[in-house]
Tab-separated table of C-alpha atoms in Angstrom:
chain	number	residue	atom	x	y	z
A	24	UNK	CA	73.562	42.966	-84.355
A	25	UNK	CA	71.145	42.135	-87.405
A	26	UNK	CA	69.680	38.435	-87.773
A	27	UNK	CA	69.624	37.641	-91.439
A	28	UNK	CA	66.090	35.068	-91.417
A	29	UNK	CA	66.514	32.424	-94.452
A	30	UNK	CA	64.947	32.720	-97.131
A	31	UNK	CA	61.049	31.644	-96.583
A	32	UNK	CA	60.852	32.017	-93.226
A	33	UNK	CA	59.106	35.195	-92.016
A	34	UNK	CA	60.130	37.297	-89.177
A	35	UNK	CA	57.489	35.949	-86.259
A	36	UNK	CA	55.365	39.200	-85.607
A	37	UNK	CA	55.541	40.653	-82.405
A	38	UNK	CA	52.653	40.645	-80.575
A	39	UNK	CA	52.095	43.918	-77.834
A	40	UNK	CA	50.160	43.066	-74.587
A	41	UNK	CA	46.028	43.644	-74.443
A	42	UNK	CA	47.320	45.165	-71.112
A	43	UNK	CA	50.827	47.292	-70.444
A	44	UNK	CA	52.542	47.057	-67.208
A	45	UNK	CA	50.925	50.697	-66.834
A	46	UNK	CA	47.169	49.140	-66.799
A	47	UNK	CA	48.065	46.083	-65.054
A	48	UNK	CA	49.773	47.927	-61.766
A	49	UNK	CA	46.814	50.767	-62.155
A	50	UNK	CA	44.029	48.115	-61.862
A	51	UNK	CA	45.927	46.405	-58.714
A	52	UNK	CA	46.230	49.152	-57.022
A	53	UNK	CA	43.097	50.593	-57.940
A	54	UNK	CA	41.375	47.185	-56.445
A	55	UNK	CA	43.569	47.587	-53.288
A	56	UNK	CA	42.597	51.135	-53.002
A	57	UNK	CA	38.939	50.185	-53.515
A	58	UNK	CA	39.225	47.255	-50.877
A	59	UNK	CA	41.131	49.249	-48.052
A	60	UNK	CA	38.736	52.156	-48.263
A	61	UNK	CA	35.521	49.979	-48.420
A	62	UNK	CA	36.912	47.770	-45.489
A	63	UNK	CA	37.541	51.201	-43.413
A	64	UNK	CA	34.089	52.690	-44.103
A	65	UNK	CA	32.620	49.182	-42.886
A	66	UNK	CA	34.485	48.701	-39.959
A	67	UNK	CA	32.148	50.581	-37.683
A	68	UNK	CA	28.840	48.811	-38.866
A	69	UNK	CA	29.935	45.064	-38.804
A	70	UNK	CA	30.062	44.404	-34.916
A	71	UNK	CA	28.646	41.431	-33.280
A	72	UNK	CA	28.991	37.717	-34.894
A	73	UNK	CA	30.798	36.813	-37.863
A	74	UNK	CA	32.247	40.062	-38.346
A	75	UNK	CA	35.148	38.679	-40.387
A	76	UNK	CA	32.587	36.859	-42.421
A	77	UNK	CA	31.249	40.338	-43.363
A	78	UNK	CA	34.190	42.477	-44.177
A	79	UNK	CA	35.446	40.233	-46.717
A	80	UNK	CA	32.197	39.035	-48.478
A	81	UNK	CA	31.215	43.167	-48.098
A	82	UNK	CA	35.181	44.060	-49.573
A	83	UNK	CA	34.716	41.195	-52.321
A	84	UNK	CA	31.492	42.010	-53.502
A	85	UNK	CA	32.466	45.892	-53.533
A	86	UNK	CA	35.290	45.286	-55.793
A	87	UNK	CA	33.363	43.011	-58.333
A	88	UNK	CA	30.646	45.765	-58.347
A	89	UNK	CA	33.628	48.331	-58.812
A	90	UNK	CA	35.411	45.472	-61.199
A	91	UNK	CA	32.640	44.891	-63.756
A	92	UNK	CA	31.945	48.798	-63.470
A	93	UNK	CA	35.400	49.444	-64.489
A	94	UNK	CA	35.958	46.624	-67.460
A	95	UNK	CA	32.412	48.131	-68.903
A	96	UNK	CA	33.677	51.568	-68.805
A	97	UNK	CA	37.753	50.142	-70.905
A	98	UNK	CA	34.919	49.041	-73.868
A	99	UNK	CA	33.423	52.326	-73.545
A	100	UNK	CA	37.266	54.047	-73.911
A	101	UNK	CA	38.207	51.821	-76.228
A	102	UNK	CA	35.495	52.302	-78.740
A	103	UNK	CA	35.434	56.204	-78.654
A	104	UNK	CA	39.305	56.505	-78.741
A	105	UNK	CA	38.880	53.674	-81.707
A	106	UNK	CA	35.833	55.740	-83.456
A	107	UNK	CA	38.011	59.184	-82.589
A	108	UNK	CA	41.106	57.603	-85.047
A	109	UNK	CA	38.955	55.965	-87.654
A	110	UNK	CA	37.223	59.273	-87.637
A	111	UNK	CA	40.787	60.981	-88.375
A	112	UNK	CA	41.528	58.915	-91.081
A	113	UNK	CA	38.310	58.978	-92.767
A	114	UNK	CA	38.267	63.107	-93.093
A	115	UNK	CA	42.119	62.418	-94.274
A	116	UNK	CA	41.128	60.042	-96.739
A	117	UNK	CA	38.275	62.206	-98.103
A	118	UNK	CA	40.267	65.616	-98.437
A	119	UNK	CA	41.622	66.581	-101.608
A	120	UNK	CA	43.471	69.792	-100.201
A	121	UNK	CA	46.958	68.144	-99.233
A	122	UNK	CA	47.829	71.148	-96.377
A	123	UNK	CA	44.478	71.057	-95.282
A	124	UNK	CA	44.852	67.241	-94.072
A	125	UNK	CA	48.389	67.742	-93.225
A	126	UNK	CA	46.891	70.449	-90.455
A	127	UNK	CA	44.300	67.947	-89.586
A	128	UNK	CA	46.818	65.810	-88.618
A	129	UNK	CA	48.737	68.015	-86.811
A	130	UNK	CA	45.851	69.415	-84.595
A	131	UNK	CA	45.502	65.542	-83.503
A	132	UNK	CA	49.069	65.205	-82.266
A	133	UNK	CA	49.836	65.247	-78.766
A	134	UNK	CA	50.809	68.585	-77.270
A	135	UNK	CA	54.619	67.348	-76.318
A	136	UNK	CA	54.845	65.735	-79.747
A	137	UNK	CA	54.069	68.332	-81.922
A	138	UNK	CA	57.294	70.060	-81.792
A	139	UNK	CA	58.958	67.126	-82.984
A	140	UNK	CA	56.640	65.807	-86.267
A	141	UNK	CA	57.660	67.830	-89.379
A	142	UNK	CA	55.053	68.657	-92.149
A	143	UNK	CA	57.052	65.941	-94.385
A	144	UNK	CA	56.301	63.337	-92.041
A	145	UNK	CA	52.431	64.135	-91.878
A	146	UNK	CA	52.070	64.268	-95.469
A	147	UNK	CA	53.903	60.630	-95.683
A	148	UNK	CA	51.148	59.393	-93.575
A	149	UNK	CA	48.314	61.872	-95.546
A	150	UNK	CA	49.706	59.786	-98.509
A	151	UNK	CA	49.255	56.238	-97.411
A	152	UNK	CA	46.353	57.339	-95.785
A	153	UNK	CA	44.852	58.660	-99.484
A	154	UNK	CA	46.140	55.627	-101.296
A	155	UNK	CA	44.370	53.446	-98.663
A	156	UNK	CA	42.072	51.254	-100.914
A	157	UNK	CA	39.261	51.270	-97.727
A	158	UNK	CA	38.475	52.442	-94.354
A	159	UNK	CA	36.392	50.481	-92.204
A	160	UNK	CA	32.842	52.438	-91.837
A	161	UNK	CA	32.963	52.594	-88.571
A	162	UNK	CA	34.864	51.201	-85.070
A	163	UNK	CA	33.941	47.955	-84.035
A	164	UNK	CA	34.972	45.807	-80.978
A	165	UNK	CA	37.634	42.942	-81.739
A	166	UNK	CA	38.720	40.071	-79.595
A	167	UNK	CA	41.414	41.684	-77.646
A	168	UNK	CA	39.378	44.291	-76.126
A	169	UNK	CA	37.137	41.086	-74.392
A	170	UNK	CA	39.949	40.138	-73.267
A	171	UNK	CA	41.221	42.880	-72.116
A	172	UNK	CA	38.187	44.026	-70.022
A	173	UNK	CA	38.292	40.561	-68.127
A	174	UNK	CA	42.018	41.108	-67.233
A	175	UNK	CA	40.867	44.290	-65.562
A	176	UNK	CA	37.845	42.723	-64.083
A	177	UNK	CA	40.023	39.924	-62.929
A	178	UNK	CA	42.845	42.378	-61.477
A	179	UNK	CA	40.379	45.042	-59.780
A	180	UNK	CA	38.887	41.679	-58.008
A	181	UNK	CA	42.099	39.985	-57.104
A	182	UNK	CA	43.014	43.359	-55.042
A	183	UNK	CA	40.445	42.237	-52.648
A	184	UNK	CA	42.007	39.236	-51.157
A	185	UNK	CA	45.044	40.442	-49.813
A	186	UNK	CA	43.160	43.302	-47.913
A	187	UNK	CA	39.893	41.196	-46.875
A	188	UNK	CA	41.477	37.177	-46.589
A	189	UNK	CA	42.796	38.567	-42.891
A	190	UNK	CA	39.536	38.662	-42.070
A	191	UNK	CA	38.424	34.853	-42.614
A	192	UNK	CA	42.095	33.678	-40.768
A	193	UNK	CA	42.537	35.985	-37.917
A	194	UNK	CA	39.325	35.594	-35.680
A	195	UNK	CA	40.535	39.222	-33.991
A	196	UNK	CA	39.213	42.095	-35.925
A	197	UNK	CA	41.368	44.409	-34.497
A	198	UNK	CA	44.748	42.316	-35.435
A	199	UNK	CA	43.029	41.030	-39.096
A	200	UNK	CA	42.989	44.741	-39.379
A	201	UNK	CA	46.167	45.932	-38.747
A	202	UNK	CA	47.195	42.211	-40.832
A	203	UNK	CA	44.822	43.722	-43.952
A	204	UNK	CA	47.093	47.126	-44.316
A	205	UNK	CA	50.409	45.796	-43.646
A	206	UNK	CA	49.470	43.741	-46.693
A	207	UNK	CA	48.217	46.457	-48.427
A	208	UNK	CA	51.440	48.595	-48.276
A	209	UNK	CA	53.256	45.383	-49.118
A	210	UNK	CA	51.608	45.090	-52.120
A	211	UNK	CA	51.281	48.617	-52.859
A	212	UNK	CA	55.156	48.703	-52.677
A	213	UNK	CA	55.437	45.901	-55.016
A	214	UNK	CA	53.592	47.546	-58.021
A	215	UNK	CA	55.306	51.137	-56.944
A	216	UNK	CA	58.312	48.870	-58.006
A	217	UNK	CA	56.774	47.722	-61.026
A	218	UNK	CA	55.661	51.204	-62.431
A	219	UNK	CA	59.196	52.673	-61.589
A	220	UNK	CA	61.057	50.109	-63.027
A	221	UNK	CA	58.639	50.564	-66.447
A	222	UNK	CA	59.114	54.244	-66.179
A	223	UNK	CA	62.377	54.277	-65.268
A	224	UNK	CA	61.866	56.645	-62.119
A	225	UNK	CA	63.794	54.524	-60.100
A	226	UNK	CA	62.287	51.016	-58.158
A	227	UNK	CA	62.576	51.427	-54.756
A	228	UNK	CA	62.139	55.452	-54.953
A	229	UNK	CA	58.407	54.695	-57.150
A	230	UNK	CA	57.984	51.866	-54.078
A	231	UNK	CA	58.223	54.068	-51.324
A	232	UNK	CA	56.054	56.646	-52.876
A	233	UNK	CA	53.261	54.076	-53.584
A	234	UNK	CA	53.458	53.181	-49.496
A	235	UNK	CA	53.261	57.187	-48.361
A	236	UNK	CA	50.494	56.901	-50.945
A	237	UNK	CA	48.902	54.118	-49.491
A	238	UNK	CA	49.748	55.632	-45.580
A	239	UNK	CA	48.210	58.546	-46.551
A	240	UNK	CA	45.229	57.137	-47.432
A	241	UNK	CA	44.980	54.482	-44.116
A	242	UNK	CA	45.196	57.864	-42.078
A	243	UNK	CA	42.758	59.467	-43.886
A	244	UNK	CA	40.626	56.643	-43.253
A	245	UNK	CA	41.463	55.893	-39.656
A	246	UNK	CA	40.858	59.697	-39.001
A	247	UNK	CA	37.141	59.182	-40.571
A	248	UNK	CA	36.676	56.360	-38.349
A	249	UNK	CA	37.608	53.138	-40.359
């Protein structure tokens, strides 16, 4: 059903997430993943007093090493994938042979795509891209991406705590342990929800593969002594 807006009153724009639900699971897990393995590989070396103490602070400062890594590394994709497109557009702009920009264009589409974009449509977007008045000289960083290299900083991080926090409550390393990857899979069920639902693969069948996932890996570790 179409909404008529009166007259003066602009459509509010729409504004798209810094990070889709793609990026935020990704960086969850990706922190749990980081957390479980790091708290495994520990395990061995942290006997004697205080060993809760250690796992987490060695878990939490693992994953904002791992964290700020990561967020610096977004800028880094963000920029080249940001020069990569202005670059595009710029050689568009500049040709003056019409199929010559059209192929241009085509050689940057997506494999799975390209089947489906017809010559007509790339030289609508040749056009507008000719008739552009100007191009900015070359990719900077904007607010947004700040942003959205703290939410990944912030997400990588927050993975820690629900694999490491056993550690400071349950005074039993052996039980804080077994506490740390129940909570794990938990979680790692949770976002397999997420991503299924956002895919639509199916919730509970994405969940369960996120947990074999995340067995798979707790075996893996177990078996190299964590």
């Amino acid at each position: 059903m179409s909404t008529i807006m009166p007259a003066g009153h602009a459509q509010p724009e729409r504004r798209e997430p810094v990070l889709n639900t793609v990026d935020r699971v990704c960086e969850i897990c990706f922190g749990l993943f980081m957390a479980l393995t790091f708290v495994g590989a520990v395990k061995a070396v942290t006997a004697g007093a205080d060993e809760g103490n250690k796992m987490f602070f060695a878990a939490l400062g693992c994953n904002l090493a791992w964290g700020l890594a990561d967020a610096v590394m977004y800028l880094v994709r963000t920029l080249v994938d940001r020069g990569q497109r202005l670059k595009l557009a710029q050689t568009i702009k500049r040709e003056q042979d019409p199929a010559v920009a059209v192929r241009a264009l085509r050689d940057a589409l997506p494999e799975n795509l390209e089947p489906l974009v017809e010559d007509a449509d790339l030289e609508r977007i040749r056009a507008r891209l000719a008739a552009a008045a100007t191009l900015p000289p070359r990719a900077n960083f904007v607010l947004d991406d700040f942003v959205g290299a703290l939410g990944i900083f912030i997400l990588v991080v927050l993975g820690t705590f629900p694999v490491a926090v056993p550690f400071l409550v349950v005074k039993d390393v052996t039980t804080a342990l077994i506490a740390s990857r129940v909570l794990t899979l938990a979680m790692l069920f949770i976002a397999g929800i997420a991503l299924g639902r956002y895919t639509g693969a199916g919730a509970m069948k994405a969940g369960i593969a996120m947990i074999a996932v995340g067995i798979l890996l707790t075996m893996a570790i177990i078996k190299l002594g964590g």
